Short mmCIF file of C-alpha atoms and ligand atoms in Angstrom, two decimals:
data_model
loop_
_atom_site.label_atom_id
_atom_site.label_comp_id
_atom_site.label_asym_id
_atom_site.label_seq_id
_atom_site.Cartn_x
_atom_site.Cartn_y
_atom_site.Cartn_z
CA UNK A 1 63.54 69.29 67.85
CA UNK A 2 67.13 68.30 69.04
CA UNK A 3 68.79 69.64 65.75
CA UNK A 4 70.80 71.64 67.11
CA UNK A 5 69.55 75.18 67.09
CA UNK A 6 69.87 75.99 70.62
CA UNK A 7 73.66 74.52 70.23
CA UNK A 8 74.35 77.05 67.68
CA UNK A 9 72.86 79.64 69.10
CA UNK A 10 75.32 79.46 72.20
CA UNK A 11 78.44 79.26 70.12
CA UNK A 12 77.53 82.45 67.70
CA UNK A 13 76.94 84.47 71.30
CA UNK A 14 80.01 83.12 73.04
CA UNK A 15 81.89 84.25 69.37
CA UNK A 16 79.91 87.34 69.09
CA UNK A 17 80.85 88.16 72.91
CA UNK A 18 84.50 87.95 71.77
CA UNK A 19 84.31 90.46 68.62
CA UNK A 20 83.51 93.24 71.00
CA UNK A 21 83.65 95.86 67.77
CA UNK A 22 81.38 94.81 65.71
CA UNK A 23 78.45 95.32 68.15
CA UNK A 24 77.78 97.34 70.56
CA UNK A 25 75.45 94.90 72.89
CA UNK A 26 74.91 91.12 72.70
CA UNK A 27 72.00 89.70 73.84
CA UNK A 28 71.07 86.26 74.07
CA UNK A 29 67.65 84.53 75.66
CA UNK A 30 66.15 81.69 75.99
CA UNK A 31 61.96 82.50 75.83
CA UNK A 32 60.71 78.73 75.46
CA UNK A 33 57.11 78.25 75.78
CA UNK A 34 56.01 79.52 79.10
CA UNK A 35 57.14 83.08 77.78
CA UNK A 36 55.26 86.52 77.90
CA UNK A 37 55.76 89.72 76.65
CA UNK A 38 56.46 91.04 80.06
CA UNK A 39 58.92 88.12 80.48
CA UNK A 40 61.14 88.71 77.62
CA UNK A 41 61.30 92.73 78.25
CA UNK A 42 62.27 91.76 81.78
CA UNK A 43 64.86 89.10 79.98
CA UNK A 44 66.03 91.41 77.66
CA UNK A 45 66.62 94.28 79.94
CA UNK A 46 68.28 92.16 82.77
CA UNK A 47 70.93 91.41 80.26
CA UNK A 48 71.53 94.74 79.59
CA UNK A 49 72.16 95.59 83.00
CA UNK A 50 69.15 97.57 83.87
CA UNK A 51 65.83 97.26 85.36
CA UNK A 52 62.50 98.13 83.77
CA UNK A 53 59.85 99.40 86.65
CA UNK A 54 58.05 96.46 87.76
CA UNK A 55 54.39 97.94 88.48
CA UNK A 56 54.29 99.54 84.78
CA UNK A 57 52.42 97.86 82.09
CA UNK A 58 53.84 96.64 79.23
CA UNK A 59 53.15 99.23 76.81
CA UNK A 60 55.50 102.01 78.95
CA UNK A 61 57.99 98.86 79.93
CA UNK A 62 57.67 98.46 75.33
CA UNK A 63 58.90 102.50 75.52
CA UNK A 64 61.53 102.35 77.75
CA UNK A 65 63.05 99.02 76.65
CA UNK A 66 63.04 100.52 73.02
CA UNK A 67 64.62 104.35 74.25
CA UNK A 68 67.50 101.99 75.93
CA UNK A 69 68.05 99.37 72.85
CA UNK A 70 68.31 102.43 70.52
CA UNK A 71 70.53 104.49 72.59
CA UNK A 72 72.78 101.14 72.63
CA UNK A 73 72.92 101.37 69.03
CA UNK A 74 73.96 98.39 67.20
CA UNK A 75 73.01 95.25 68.76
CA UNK A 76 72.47 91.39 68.23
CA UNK A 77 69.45 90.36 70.08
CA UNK A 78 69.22 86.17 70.02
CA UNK A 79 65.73 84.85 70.92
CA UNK A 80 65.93 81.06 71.03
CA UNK A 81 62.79 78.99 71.03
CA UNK A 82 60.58 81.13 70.17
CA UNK A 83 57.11 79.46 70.37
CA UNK A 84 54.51 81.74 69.70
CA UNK A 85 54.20 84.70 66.88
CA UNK A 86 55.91 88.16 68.36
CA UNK A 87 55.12 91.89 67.78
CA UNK A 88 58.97 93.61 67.86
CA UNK A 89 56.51 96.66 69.09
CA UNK A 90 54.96 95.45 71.80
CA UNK A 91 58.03 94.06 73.51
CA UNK A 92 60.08 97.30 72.71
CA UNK A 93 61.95 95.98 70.01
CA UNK A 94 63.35 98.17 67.43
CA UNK A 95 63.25 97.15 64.32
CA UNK A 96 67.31 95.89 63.32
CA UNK A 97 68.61 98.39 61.36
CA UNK A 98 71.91 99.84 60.50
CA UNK A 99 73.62 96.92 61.43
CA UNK A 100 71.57 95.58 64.36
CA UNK A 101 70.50 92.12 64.09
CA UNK A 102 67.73 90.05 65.16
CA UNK A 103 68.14 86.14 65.54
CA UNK A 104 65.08 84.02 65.97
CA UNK A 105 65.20 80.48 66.55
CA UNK A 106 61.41 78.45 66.22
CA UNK A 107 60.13 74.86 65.29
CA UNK A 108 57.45 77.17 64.10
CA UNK A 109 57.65 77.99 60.33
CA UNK A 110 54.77 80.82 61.31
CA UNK A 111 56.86 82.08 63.72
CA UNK A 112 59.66 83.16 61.60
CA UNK A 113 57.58 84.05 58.63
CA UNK A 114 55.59 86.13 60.65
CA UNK A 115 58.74 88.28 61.96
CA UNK A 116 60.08 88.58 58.61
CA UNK A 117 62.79 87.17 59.19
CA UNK A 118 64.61 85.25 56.22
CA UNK A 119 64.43 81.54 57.18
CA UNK A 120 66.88 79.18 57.53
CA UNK A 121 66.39 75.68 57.71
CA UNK A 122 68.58 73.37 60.27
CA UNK A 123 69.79 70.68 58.60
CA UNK A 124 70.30 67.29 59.92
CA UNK A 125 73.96 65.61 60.59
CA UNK A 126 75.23 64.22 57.77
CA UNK A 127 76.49 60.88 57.82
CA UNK A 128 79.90 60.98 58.82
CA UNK A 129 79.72 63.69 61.44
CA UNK A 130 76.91 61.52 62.69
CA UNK A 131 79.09 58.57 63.09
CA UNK A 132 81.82 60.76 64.90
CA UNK A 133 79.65 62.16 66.92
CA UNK A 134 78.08 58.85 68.01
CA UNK A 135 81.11 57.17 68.51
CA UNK A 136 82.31 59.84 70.73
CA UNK A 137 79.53 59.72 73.10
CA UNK A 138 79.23 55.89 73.09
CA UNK A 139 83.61 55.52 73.34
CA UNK A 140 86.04 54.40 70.72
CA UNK A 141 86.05 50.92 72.31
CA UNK A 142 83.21 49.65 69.88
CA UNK A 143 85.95 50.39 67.20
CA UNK A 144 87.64 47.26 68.48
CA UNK A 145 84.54 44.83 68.09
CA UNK A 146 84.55 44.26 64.34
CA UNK A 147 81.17 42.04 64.73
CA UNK A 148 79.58 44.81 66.18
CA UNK A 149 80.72 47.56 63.97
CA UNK A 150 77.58 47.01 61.41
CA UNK A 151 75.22 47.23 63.85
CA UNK A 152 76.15 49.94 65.41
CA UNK A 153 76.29 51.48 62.11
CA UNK A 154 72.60 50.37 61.77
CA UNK A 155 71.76 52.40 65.47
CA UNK A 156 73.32 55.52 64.39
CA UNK A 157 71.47 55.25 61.25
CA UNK A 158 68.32 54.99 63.40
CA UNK A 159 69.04 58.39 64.77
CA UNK A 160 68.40 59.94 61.48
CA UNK A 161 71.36 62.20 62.09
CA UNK A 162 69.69 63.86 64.83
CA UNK A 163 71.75 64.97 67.78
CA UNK A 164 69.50 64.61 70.47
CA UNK A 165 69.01 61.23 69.22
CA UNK A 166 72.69 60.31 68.57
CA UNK A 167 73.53 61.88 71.91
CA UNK A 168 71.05 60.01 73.95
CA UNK A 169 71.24 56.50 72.43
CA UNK A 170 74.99 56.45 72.71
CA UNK A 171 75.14 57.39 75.88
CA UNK A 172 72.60 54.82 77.02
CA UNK A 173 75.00 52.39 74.79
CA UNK A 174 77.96 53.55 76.54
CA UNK A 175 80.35 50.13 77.88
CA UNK A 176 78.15 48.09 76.13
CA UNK A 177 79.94 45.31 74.13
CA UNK A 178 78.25 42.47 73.85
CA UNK A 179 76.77 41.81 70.45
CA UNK A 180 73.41 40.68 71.60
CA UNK A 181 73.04 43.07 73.98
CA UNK A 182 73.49 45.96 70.19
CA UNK A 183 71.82 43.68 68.36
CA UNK A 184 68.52 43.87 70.81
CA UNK A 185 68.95 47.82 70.86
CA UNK A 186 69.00 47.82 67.32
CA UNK A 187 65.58 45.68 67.21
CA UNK A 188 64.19 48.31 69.85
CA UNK A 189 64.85 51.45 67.84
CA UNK A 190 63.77 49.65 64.64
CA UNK A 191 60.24 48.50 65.90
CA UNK A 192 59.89 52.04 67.50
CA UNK A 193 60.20 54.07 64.51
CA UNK A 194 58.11 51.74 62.42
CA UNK A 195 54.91 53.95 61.92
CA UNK A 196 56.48 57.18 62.50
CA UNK A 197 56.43 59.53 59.94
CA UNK A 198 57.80 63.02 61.39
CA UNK A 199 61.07 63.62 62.70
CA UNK A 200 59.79 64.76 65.92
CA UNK A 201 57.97 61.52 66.45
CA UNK A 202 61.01 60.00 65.71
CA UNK A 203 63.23 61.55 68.23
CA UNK A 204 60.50 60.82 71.15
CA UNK A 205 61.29 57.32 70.31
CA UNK A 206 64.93 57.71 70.77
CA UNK A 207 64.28 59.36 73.85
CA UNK A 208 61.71 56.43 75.19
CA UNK A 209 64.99 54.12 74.42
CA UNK A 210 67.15 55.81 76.80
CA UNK A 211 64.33 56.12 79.56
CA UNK A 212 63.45 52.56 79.38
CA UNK A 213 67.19 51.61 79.38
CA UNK A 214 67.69 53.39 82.41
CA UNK A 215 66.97 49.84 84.03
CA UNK A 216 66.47 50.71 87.80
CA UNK A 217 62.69 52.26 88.49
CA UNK A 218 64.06 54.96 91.33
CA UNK A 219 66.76 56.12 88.69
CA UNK A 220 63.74 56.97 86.19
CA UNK A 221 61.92 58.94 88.80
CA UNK A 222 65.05 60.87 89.43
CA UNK A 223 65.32 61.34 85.96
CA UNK A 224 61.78 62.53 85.64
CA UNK A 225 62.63 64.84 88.34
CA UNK A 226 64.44 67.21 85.56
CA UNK A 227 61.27 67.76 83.72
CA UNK A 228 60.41 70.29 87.16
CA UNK A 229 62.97 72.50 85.78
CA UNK A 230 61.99 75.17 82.48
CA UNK A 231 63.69 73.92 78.82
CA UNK A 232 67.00 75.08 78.71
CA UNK A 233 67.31 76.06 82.13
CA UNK A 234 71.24 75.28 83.93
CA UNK A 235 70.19 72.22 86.71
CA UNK A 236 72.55 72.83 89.26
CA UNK A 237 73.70 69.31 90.51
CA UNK A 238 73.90 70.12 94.16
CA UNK A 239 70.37 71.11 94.56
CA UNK A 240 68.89 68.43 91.89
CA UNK A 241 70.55 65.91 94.85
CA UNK A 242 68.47 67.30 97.18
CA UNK A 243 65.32 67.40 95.41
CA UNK A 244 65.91 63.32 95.56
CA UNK A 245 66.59 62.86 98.69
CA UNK A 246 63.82 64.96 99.37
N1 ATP B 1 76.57 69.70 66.07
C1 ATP B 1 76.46 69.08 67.24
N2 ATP B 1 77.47 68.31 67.71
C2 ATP B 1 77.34 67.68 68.89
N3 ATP B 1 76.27 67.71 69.68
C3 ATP B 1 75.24 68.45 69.28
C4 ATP B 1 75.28 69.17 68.04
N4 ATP B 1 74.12 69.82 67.89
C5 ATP B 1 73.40 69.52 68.98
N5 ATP B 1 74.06 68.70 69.82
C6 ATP B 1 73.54 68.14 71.08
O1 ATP B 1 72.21 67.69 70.83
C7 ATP B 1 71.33 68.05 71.89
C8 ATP B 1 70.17 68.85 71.36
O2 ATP B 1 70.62 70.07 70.82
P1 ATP B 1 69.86 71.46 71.03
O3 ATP B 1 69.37 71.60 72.41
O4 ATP B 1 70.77 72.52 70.51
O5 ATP B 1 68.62 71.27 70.04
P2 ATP B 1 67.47 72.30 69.69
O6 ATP B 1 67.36 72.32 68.21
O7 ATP B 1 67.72 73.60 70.38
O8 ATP B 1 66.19 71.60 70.29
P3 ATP B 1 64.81 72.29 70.76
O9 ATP B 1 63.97 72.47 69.53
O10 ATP B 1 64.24 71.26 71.70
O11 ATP B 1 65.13 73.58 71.44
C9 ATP B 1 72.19 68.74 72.92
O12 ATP B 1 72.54 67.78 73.89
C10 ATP B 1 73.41 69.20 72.17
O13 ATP B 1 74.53 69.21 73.01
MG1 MG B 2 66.68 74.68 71.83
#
């Protein structure tokens, strides 16, 4: 996880939203793992700008959604994170047809095989756009440490061109100069991943960095506070505040 799907997801939508002729609807949701059928029919429909009855089951909620996605006509329907294997039918889905597409985004190979859909794998950063990337988040003022320039090199490399990993890392590297101060980091990520085969492991690791850097105990609480809110979900700042001084 943190490859990127959800990331590319949002900018084919926002593009997609701008090519109004092509398609007739755009719909994008997040379903993540706390998802039901009933959920993503009420998703789907609320971004269409109608409601489905409440009190029905899911079966006449599966009819209705399906009269109103074919009477749209060609659409793009995005489901991102998808966790768990999904009947088109029983949501109200019709199959994509004549244009209409259907974008599923997993960490489940199942998943997509299951749908039929033809897979495509996300690859990691390559090299280079993992070094630009990490150098943006962490600043261009490392550039002017030569000493410090190979191990830094050696922590991106640690983030096995992972975003989530090159994001987070950086950004707990952010101001940081001093060469022994990298040089300790880079021992850190190195022990972590020893023993770690899969990539997912890996990231968890990079992700452990950044929470134990966060040096002050009542900043990781408030940190921890975040995982109250569903993946994906837009924190708003204002009442996240609250929540701490709460
Ligand atoms: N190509 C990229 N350039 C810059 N930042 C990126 C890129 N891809 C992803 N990111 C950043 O990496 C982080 C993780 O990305 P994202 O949420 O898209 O991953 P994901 O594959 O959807 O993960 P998950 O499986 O948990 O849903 C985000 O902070 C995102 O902004
Ligand atoms: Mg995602």
């Amino acid at each position: 996880f943190g490859v990127g799907k959800t990331t590319i997801m949002k900018i084919i939508n926002n593009q997609l939203l701008k090519e109004t002729q092509k398609f007739n609807i755009v719909i994008w949701i997040i379903v993540s793992k706390e998802m039901n059928i009933y959920k993503i029919q009420s998703g789907i429909s609320l971004k269409m700008g109608v409601t489905l009855p409440k009190n029905e089951d899911e079966t006449i909620r599966a009819g209705m959604l399906y009269e109103m996605l074919t009477q749209k006509g060609r659409y793009v329907l995005i489901l991102d994170d998808l966790w768990d294997k999904l009947s088109l039918e029983e949501v109200g889905i019709p199959q994509p047809s004549n244009g209409s597409k259907l974008v599923v985004t997993t960490r489940m190979l199942d998943v997509c095989r299951y749908l039929g859909c033809r897979e495509i794998r996300m690859p990691t950063l390559p090299k280079q756009d993992a070094w630009s990337l990490f150098l943006e988040k962490v600043g261009r003022d490392v550039l002017n440490y030569p000493d410090l320039l190979p191990i830094v090199e050696s922590v991106v490399e640690q983030c096995a061109g992972l975003p989530l990993a090159i994001v987070t890392v950086a950004s707990s590297m952010k101001g940081i100069t001093n060469v022994h101060e990298w040089r300790n980091a880079l021992n850190e990520l190195s022990r972590c991943v020893r023993g770690v085969t899969g990539l997912d492991e890996k990231v968890l690791q990079q992700l452990q960095f950044s929470y134990d850097h966060l040096n002050d105990e009542r900043v990781q609480h408030c940190f921890l506070c975040c995982a109250l809110y569903p993946e994906d979900h837009n924190i708003s700042e204002f009442n996240l505040i609250k929540l701490w001084i709460a």
